[in-house]
């Protein structure tokens, strides 16, 4: 199972619904082939395979929230049943693709998804309550708190050889981040890496 290619919409091979590409996965096997299906159909198949009779796919409407500077962010959501867990993802969109601030929470498939959704909204609010980098007289700088949280992505401009960081919902290149670190030359640092569903 893998995410489908980037784009605006794709027709689900199972239910026929035209669906945003971020809710489409390539599902199948080498023996039987792969097909592009929506998360709702995938979740239905997963629930049946796991005997989760009470599981219902949840579709949440976009929610707009302001960060600590008053900037507005619109979050979209997807529900993904996997193994013995269910993930709720929140993300901003740019040209039909997830980008910017991204959050995830994982729960039990038998949990009330509305309760899980409420917990995800609170996690988003906490994430938006702090800025880790600011524009200074010499470009981007790490804030006075000297703590940086973000997400590690792949910088396709360098063939994936170096990371692209998502900090405060914006793309920061490895070179930009290195320049910010140089203002702390001679200092110590601690790097902690965690799953995207964990809270740092």
mmCIF file of N, CA, C and O in Angstrom, residues 27-107:
data_model
loop_
_atom_site.group_PDB
_atom_site.id
_atom_site.type_symbol
_atom_site.label_atom_id
_atom_site.label_comp_id
_atom_site.label_asym_id
_atom_site.label_seq_id
_atom_site.Cartn_x
_atom_site.Cartn_y
_atom_site.Cartn_z
ATOM 1 N N UNK A 27 -3.360 0.175 -3.841
ATOM 2 C CA UNK A 27 -3.639 -0.945 -2.958
ATOM 3 C C UNK A 27 -3.663 -2.244 -3.754
ATOM 4 O O UNK A 27 -4.243 -2.309 -4.836
ATOM 5 N N UNK A 28 -3.027 -3.284 -3.230
ATOM 6 C CA UNK A 28 -3.059 -4.585 -3.871
ATOM 7 C C UNK A 28 -1.813 -5.379 -3.557
ATOM 8 O O UNK A 28 -1.196 -5.209 -2.511
ATOM 9 N N UNK A 29 -1.431 -6.231 -4.515
ATOM 10 C CA UNK A 29 -0.255 -7.081 -4.322
ATOM 11 C C UNK A 29 0.368 -7.379 -5.676
ATOM 12 O O UNK A 29 -0.241 -7.173 -6.723
ATOM 13 N N UNK A 30 1.597 -7.906 -5.628
ATOM 14 C CA UNK A 30 2.299 -8.285 -6.860
ATOM 15 C C UNK A 30 1.505 -9.358 -7.614
ATOM 16 O O UNK A 30 1.422 -9.337 -8.829
ATOM 17 N N UNK A 31 0.917 -10.297 -6.866
ATOM 18 C CA UNK A 31 0.200 -11.415 -7.498
ATOM 19 C C UNK A 31 -1.082 -10.970 -8.186
ATOM 20 O O UNK A 31 -1.430 -11.445 -9.263
ATOM 21 N N UNK A 32 -1.823 -10.052 -7.525
ATOM 22 C CA UNK A 32 -3.148 -9.673 -8.027
ATOM 23 C C UNK A 32 -3.182 -8.282 -8.648
ATOM 24 O O UNK A 32 -4.229 -7.847 -9.124
ATOM 25 N N UNK A 33 -2.056 -7.587 -8.628
ATOM 26 C CA UNK A 33 -2.014 -6.251 -9.205
ATOM 27 C C UNK A 33 -2.446 -5.180 -8.207
ATOM 28 O O UNK A 33 -2.912 -5.483 -7.106
ATOM 29 N N UNK A 34 -2.263 -3.945 -8.622
ATOM 30 C CA UNK A 34 -2.588 -2.804 -7.770
ATOM 31 C C UNK A 34 -3.690 -1.966 -8.395
ATOM 32 O O UNK A 34 -3.846 -1.943 -9.617
ATOM 33 N N UNK A 35 -4.436 -1.300 -7.551
ATOM 34 C CA UNK A 35 -5.462 -0.371 -8.036
ATOM 35 C C UNK A 35 -5.484 0.836 -7.114
ATOM 36 O O UNK A 35 -5.115 0.752 -5.939
ATOM 37 N N UNK A 36 -5.897 1.960 -7.657
ATOM 38 C CA UNK A 36 -5.982 3.203 -6.878
ATOM 39 C C UNK A 36 -7.368 3.287 -6.253
ATOM 40 O O UNK A 36 -8.370 3.389 -6.970
ATOM 41 N N UNK A 37 -7.392 3.207 -4.921
ATOM 42 C CA UNK A 37 -8.681 3.293 -4.232
ATOM 43 C C UNK A 37 -8.635 4.395 -3.176
ATOM 44 O O UNK A 37 -7.559 4.784 -2.720
ATOM 45 N N UNK A 38 -9.801 4.889 -2.809
ATOM 46 C CA UNK A 38 -9.883 5.957 -1.813
ATOM 47 C C UNK A 38 -9.737 5.374 -0.405
ATOM 48 O O UNK A 38 -9.911 4.166 -0.191
ATOM 49 N N UNK A 39 -9.405 6.232 0.534
ATOM 50 C CA UNK A 39 -9.227 5.778 1.918
ATOM 51 C C UNK A 39 -10.508 5.210 2.508
ATOM 52 O O UNK A 39 -10.465 4.304 3.336
ATOM 53 N N UNK A 40 -11.656 5.724 2.090
ATOM 54 C CA UNK A 40 -12.916 5.195 2.608
ATOM 55 C C UNK A 40 -13.069 3.718 2.213
ATOM 56 O O UNK A 40 -13.416 2.877 3.043
ATOM 57 N N UNK A 41 -12.773 3.398 0.953
ATOM 58 C CA UNK A 41 -12.855 2.000 0.506
ATOM 59 C C UNK A 41 -11.779 1.147 1.169
ATOM 60 O O UNK A 41 -12.031 0.008 1.560
ATOM 61 N N UNK A 42 -10.571 1.708 1.306
ATOM 62 C CA UNK A 42 -9.492 0.976 1.978
ATOM 63 C C UNK A 42 -9.883 0.667 3.417
ATOM 64 O O UNK A 42 -9.732 -0.462 3.887
ATOM 65 N N UNK A 43 -10.404 1.672 4.128
ATOM 66 C CA UNK A 43 -10.791 1.480 5.522
ATOM 67 C C UNK A 43 -11.896 0.435 5.652
ATOM 68 O O UNK A 43 -11.902 -0.360 6.597
ATOM 69 N N UNK A 44 -12.816 0.429 4.690
ATOM 70 C CA UNK A 44 -13.896 -0.574 4.709
ATOM 71 C C UNK A 44 -13.304 -1.979 4.555
ATOM 72 O O UNK A 44 -13.661 -2.888 5.291
ATOM 73 N N UNK A 45 -12.378 -2.144 3.598
ATOM 74 C CA UNK A 45 -11.737 -3.452 3.399
ATOM 75 C C UNK A 45 -10.940 -3.876 4.620
ATOM 76 O O UNK A 45 -10.965 -5.035 5.025
ATOM 77 N N UNK A 46 -10.186 -2.925 5.199
ATOM 78 C CA UNK A 46 -9.381 -3.232 6.388
ATOM 79 C C UNK A 46 -10.275 -3.635 7.556
ATOM 80 O O UNK A 46 -9.975 -4.583 8.279
ATOM 81 N N UNK A 47 -11.365 -2.904 7.762
ATOM 82 C CA UNK A 47 -12.274 -3.197 8.869
ATOM 83 C C UNK A 47 -12.879 -4.596 8.718
ATOM 84 O O UNK A 47 -12.975 -5.349 9.692
ATOM 85 N N UNK A 48 -13.278 -4.945 7.490
ATOM 86 C CA UNK A 48 -13.837 -6.280 7.245
ATOM 87 C C UNK A 48 -12.792 -7.363 7.495
ATOM 88 O O UNK A 48 -13.082 -8.395 8.104
ATOM 89 N N UNK A 49 -11.569 -7.127 7.037
ATOM 90 C CA UNK A 49 -10.497 -8.115 7.204
ATOM 91 C C UNK A 49 -10.148 -8.321 8.675
ATOM 92 O O UNK A 49 -9.770 -9.422 9.079
ATOM 93 N N UNK A 50 -10.290 -7.255 9.488
ATOM 94 C CA UNK A 50 -9.946 -7.342 10.911
ATOM 95 C C UNK A 50 -11.147 -7.659 11.785
ATOM 96 O O UNK A 50 -11.013 -7.753 12.998
ATOM 97 N N UNK A 51 -12.319 -7.805 11.175
ATOM 98 C CA UNK A 51 -13.517 -8.111 11.951
ATOM 99 C C UNK A 51 -14.002 -6.949 12.803
ATOM 100 O O UNK A 51 -14.629 -7.152 13.841
ATOM 101 N N UNK A 52 -13.740 -5.734 12.377
ATOM 102 C CA UNK A 52 -14.186 -4.538 13.123
ATOM 103 C C UNK A 52 -15.548 -4.111 12.583
ATOM 104 O O UNK A 52 -15.648 -3.219 11.740
ATOM 105 N N UNK A 53 -16.595 -4.757 13.080
ATOM 106 C CA UNK A 53 -17.937 -4.503 12.563
ATOM 107 C C UNK A 53 -18.433 -3.092 12.863
ATOM 108 O O UNK A 53 -19.191 -2.512 12.095
ATOM 109 N N UNK A 54 -17.985 -2.499 13.967
ATOM 110 C CA UNK A 54 -18.491 -1.190 14.354
ATOM 111 C C UNK A 54 -17.710 -0.017 13.775
ATOM 112 O O UNK A 54 -18.093 1.139 13.971
ATOM 113 N N UNK A 55 -16.641 -0.285 13.005
ATOM 114 C CA UNK A 55 -15.824 0.827 12.510
ATOM 115 C C UNK A 55 -16.512 1.532 11.346
ATOM 116 O O UNK A 55 -16.966 0.903 10.404
ATOM 117 N N UNK A 56 -16.579 2.851 11.453
ATOM 118 C CA UNK A 56 -17.126 3.659 10.368
ATOM 119 C C UNK A 56 -16.107 4.708 9.987
ATOM 120 O O UNK A 56 -15.574 5.408 10.850
ATOM 121 N N UNK A 57 -15.843 4.825 8.691
ATOM 122 C CA UNK A 57 -14.914 5.837 8.184
ATOM 123 C C UNK A 57 -15.455 7.221 8.529
ATOM 124 O O UNK A 57 -16.635 7.494 8.338
ATOM 125 N N UNK A 58 -14.594 8.082 9.050
ATOM 126 C CA UNK A 58 -15.019 9.440 9.403
ATOM 127 C C UNK A 58 -14.415 10.424 8.422
ATOM 128 O O UNK A 58 -13.236 10.359 8.094
ATOM 129 N N UNK A 59 -15.253 11.332 7.936
ATOM 130 C CA UNK A 59 -14.809 12.387 7.028
ATOM 131 C C UNK A 59 -15.091 13.709 7.727
ATOM 132 O O UNK A 59 -16.237 14.013 8.048
ATOM 133 N N UNK A 60 -14.043 14.474 7.975
ATOM 134 C CA UNK A 60 -14.190 15.734 8.702
ATOM 135 C C UNK A 60 -14.012 16.913 7.751
ATOM 136 O O UNK A 60 -13.154 16.883 6.862
ATOM 137 N N UNK A 61 -14.820 17.923 7.950
ATOM 138 C CA UNK A 61 -14.741 19.148 7.147
ATOM 139 C C UNK A 61 -13.494 19.928 7.523
ATOM 140 O O UNK A 61 -13.009 19.836 8.660
ATOM 141 N N UNK A 62 -12.943 20.727 6.588
ATOM 142 C CA UNK A 62 -11.774 21.560 6.909
ATOM 143 C C UNK A 62 -12.059 22.512 8.064
ATOM 144 O O UNK A 62 -13.195 22.954 8.257
ATOM 145 N N UNK A 63 -11.011 22.806 8.838
ATOM 146 C CA UNK A 63 -11.118 23.698 10.003
ATOM 147 C C UNK A 63 -10.042 24.774 9.873
ATOM 148 O O UNK A 63 -8.892 24.471 9.564
ATOM 149 N N UNK A 64 -10.431 26.022 10.113
ATOM 150 C CA UNK A 64 -9.481 27.128 10.083
ATOM 151 C C UNK A 64 -9.069 27.530 11.491
ATOM 152 O O UNK A 64 -9.925 27.729 12.354
ATOM 153 N N UNK A 65 -7.769 27.627 11.715
ATOM 154 C CA UNK A 65 -7.246 28.017 13.026
ATOM 155 C C UNK A 65 -6.141 29.045 12.825
ATOM 156 O O UNK A 65 -5.417 29.011 11.833
ATOM 157 N N UNK A 66 -5.996 29.945 13.792
ATOM 158 C CA UNK A 66 -4.956 30.978 13.727
ATOM 159 C C UNK A 66 -3.764 30.562 14.572
ATOM 160 O O UNK A 66 -3.926 29.941 15.628
ATOM 161 N N UNK A 67 -2.556 30.897 14.094
ATOM 162 C CA UNK A 67 -1.365 30.616 14.889
ATOM 163 C C UNK A 67 -1.116 31.760 15.868
ATOM 164 O O UNK A 67 -1.918 32.693 15.969
ATOM 165 N N UNK A 68 0.001 31.709 16.591
ATOM 166 C CA UNK A 68 0.276 32.693 17.639
ATOM 167 C C UNK A 68 0.529 34.099 17.094
ATOM 168 O O UNK A 68 0.502 35.070 17.851
ATOM 169 N N UNK A 69 0.728 34.240 15.788
ATOM 170 C CA UNK A 69 0.900 35.572 15.193
ATOM 171 C C UNK A 69 -0.392 36.072 14.560
ATOM 172 O O UNK A 69 -0.423 37.156 13.992
ATOM 173 N N UNK A 70 -1.446 35.254 14.621
ATOM 174 C CA UNK A 70 -2.722 35.637 14.028
ATOM 175 C C UNK A 70 -2.899 35.162 12.596
ATOM 176 O O UNK A 70 -3.949 35.396 11.992
ATOM 177 N N UNK A 71 -1.891 34.485 12.037
ATOM 178 C CA UNK A 71 -2.003 33.988 10.667
ATOM 179 C C UNK A 71 -2.959 32.799 10.626
ATOM 180 O O UNK A 71 -2.907 31.911 11.470
ATOM 181 N N UNK A 72 -3.841 32.804 9.645
ATOM 182 C CA UNK A 72 -4.881 31.789 9.494
ATOM 183 C C UNK A 72 -4.352 30.577 8.740
ATOM 184 O O UNK A 72 -3.653 30.719 7.740
ATOM 185 N N UNK A 73 -4.691 29.374 9.218
ATOM 186 C CA UNK A 73 -4.295 28.125 8.574
ATOM 187 C C UNK A 73 -5.532 27.241 8.422
ATOM 188 O O UNK A 73 -6.241 27.012 9.399
ATOM 189 N N UNK A 74 -5.767 26.747 7.211
ATOM 190 C CA UNK A 74 -6.898 25.848 6.982
ATOM 191 C C UNK A 74 -6.393 24.411 6.950
ATOM 192 O O UNK A 74 -5.525 24.067 6.130
ATOM 193 N N UNK A 75 -6.947 23.577 7.832
ATOM 194 C CA UNK A 75 -6.532 22.186 7.937
ATOM 195 C C UNK A 75 -7.566 21.252 7.317
ATOM 196 O O UNK A 75 -8.761 21.403 7.524
ATOM 197 N N UNK A 76 -7.055 20.291 6.561
ATOM 198 C CA UNK A 76 -7.865 19.230 5.986
ATOM 199 C C UNK A 76 -7.517 17.950 6.733
ATOM 200 O O UNK A 76 -6.460 17.854 7.357
ATOM 201 N N UNK A 77 -8.399 16.958 6.647
ATOM 202 C CA UNK A 77 -8.236 15.766 7.475
ATOM 203 C C UNK A 77 -8.437 14.499 6.659
ATOM 204 O O UNK A 77 -9.175 14.486 5.680
ATOM 205 N N UNK A 78 -7.766 13.432 7.092
ATOM 206 C CA UNK A 78 -8.007 12.117 6.510
ATOM 207 C C UNK A 78 -7.933 11.073 7.622
ATOM 208 O O UNK A 78 -7.202 11.241 8.605
ATOM 209 N N UNK A 79 -8.691 9.998 7.429
ATOM 210 C CA UNK A 79 -8.769 8.894 8.386
ATOM 211 C C UNK A 79 -8.190 7.664 7.721
ATOM 212 O O UNK A 79 -8.566 7.331 6.595
ATOM 213 N N UNK A 80 -7.272 6.981 8.415
ATOM 214 C CA UNK A 80 -6.606 5.822 7.818
ATOM 215 C C UNK A 80 -6.538 4.692 8.844
ATOM 216 O O UNK A 80 -5.816 4.782 9.832
ATOM 217 N N UNK A 81 -7.286 3.637 8.576
ATOM 218 C CA UNK A 81 -7.272 2.445 9.423
ATOM 219 C C UNK A 81 -6.109 1.565 8.989
ATOM 220 O O UNK A 81 -5.942 1.270 7.803
ATOM 221 N N UNK A 82 -5.260 1.196 9.939
ATOM 222 C CA UNK A 82 -4.103 0.356 9.613
ATOM 223 C C UNK A 82 -3.888 -0.623 10.757
ATOM 224 O O UNK A 82 -4.047 -0.279 11.920
ATOM 225 N N UNK A 83 -3.517 -1.844 10.433
ATOM 226 C CA UNK A 83 -3.253 -2.831 11.482
ATOM 227 C C UNK A 83 -4.314 -2.760 12.558
ATOM 228 O O UNK A 83 -5.498 -2.828 12.286
ATOM 229 N N UNK A 84 -3.867 -2.569 13.786
ATOM 230 C CA UNK A 84 -4.810 -2.441 14.886
ATOM 231 C C UNK A 84 -4.892 -0.999 15.392
ATOM 232 O O UNK A 84 -5.176 -0.752 16.547
ATOM 233 N N UNK A 85 -4.653 -0.036 14.509
ATOM 234 C CA UNK A 85 -4.745 1.373 14.889
ATOM 235 C C UNK A 85 -5.468 2.171 13.834
ATOM 236 O O UNK A 85 -5.705 1.716 12.711
ATOM 237 N N UNK A 86 -5.847 3.387 14.205
ATOM 238 C CA UNK A 86 -6.441 4.322 13.259
ATOM 239 C C UNK A 86 -5.704 5.651 13.399
ATOM 240 O O UNK A 86 -5.456 6.120 14.510
ATOM 241 N N UNK A 87 -5.303 6.218 12.267
ATOM 242 C CA UNK A 87 -4.578 7.490 12.268
ATOM 243 C C UNK A 87 -5.488 8.581 11.723
ATOM 244 O O UNK A 87 -6.154 8.390 10.704
ATOM 245 N N UNK A 88 -5.503 9.703 12.422
ATOM 246 C CA UNK A 88 -6.146 10.912 11.911
ATOM 247 C C UNK A 88 -5.033 11.895 11.580
ATOM 248 O O UNK A 88 -4.201 12.202 12.430
ATOM 249 N N UNK A 89 -5.015 12.352 10.343
ATOM 250 C CA UNK A 89 -4.018 13.312 9.887
ATOM 251 C C UNK A 89 -4.673 14.657 9.642
ATOM 252 O O UNK A 89 -5.793 14.726 9.121
ATOM 253 N N UNK A 90 -3.951 15.723 9.979
ATOM 254 C CA UNK A 90 -4.369 17.087 9.682
ATOM 255 C C UNK A 90 -3.240 17.746 8.909
ATOM 256 O O UNK A 90 -2.070 17.574 9.253
ATOM 257 N N UNK A 91 -3.591 18.498 7.873
ATOM 258 C CA UNK A 91 -2.556 19.103 7.038
ATOM 259 C C UNK A 91 -3.139 20.284 6.271
ATOM 260 O O UNK A 91 -4.346 20.371 6.044
ATOM 261 N N UNK A 92 -2.250 21.177 5.877
ATOM 262 C CA UNK A 92 -2.621 22.259 4.978
ATOM 263 C C UNK A 92 -2.449 21.751 3.555
ATOM 264 O O UNK A 92 -1.796 20.742 3.318
ATOM 265 N N UNK A 93 -3.039 22.464 2.598
ATOM 266 C CA UNK A 93 -2.918 22.080 1.196
ATOM 267 C C UNK A 93 -2.288 23.207 0.385
ATOM 268 O O UNK A 93 -2.530 24.384 0.653
ATOM 269 N N UNK A 94 -1.482 22.814 -0.603
ATOM 270 C CA UNK A 94 -0.959 23.741 -1.595
ATOM 271 C C UNK A 94 -0.979 23.021 -2.932
ATOM 272 O O UNK A 94 -0.391 21.943 -3.057
ATOM 273 N N UNK A 95 -1.699 23.566 -3.903
ATOM 274 C CA UNK A 95 -1.849 22.941 -5.220
ATOM 275 C C UNK A 95 -2.353 21.502 -5.112
ATOM 276 O O UNK A 95 -1.926 20.623 -5.856
ATOM 277 N N UNK A 96 -3.236 21.262 -4.158
ATOM 278 C CA UNK A 96 -3.848 19.941 -4.009
ATOM 279 C C UNK A 96 -3.027 18.920 -3.266
ATOM 280 O O UNK A 96 -3.426 17.762 -3.155
ATOM 281 N N UNK A 97 -1.861 19.315 -2.738
ATOM 282 C CA UNK A 97 -1.000 18.384 -2.018
ATOM 283 C C UNK A 97 -0.814 18.814 -0.566
ATOM 284 O O UNK A 97 -0.706 20.017 -0.288
ATOM 285 N N UNK A 98 -0.738 17.836 0.364
ATOM 286 C CA UNK A 98 -0.458 18.177 1.768
ATOM 287 C C UNK A 98 0.892 18.870 1.906
ATOM 288 O O UNK A 98 1.882 18.450 1.301
ATOM 289 N N UNK A 99 0.916 19.939 2.675
ATOM 290 C CA UNK A 99 2.143 20.691 2.923
ATOM 291 C C UNK A 99 1.936 21.538 4.173
ATOM 292 O O UNK A 99 0.920 21.429 4.838
ATOM 293 N N UNK A 100 2.892 22.382 4.472
ATOM 294 C CA UNK A 100 2.739 23.282 5.617
ATOM 295 C C UNK A 100 2.687 22.524 6.926
ATOM 296 O O UNK A 100 3.325 21.486 7.102
ATOM 297 N N UNK A 101 1.901 23.056 7.859
ATOM 298 C CA UNK A 101 1.731 22.370 9.143
ATOM 299 C C UNK A 101 1.061 21.023 8.913
ATOM 300 O O UNK A 101 0.083 20.925 8.168
ATOM 301 N N UNK A 102 1.595 19.976 9.574
ATOM 302 C CA UNK A 102 1.017 18.643 9.481
ATOM 303 C C UNK A 102 1.046 17.996 10.864
ATOM 304 O O UNK A 102 2.061 18.055 11.558
ATOM 305 N N UNK A 103 -0.072 17.403 11.245
ATOM 306 C CA UNK A 103 -0.206 16.778 12.561
ATOM 307 C C UNK A 103 -0.869 15.416 12.400
ATOM 308 O O UNK A 103 -1.633 15.188 11.466
ATOM 309 N N UNK A 104 -0.585 14.519 13.340
ATOM 310 C CA UNK A 104 -1.200 13.194 13.323
ATOM 311 C C UNK A 104 -1.443 12.723 14.751
ATOM 312 O O UNK A 104 -0.679 13.044 15.663
ATOM 313 N N UNK A 105 -2.532 12.000 14.915
ATOM 314 C CA UNK A 105 -2.809 11.344 16.187
ATOM 315 C C UNK A 105 -3.254 9.919 15.877
ATOM 316 O O UNK A 105 -3.913 9.673 14.858
ATOM 317 N N UNK A 106 -2.862 8.974 16.715
ATOM 318 C CA UNK A 106 -3.201 7.561 16.505
ATOM 319 C C UNK A 106 -4.029 7.071 17.679
ATOM 320 O O UNK A 106 -3.715 7.364 18.834
ATOM 321 N N UNK A 107 -5.068 6.337 17.367
ATOM 322 C CA UNK A 107 -5.915 5.776 18.406
ATOM 323 C C UNK A 107 -6.287 4.346 18.097
ATOM 324 O O UNK A 107 -5.832 3.753 17.112
#
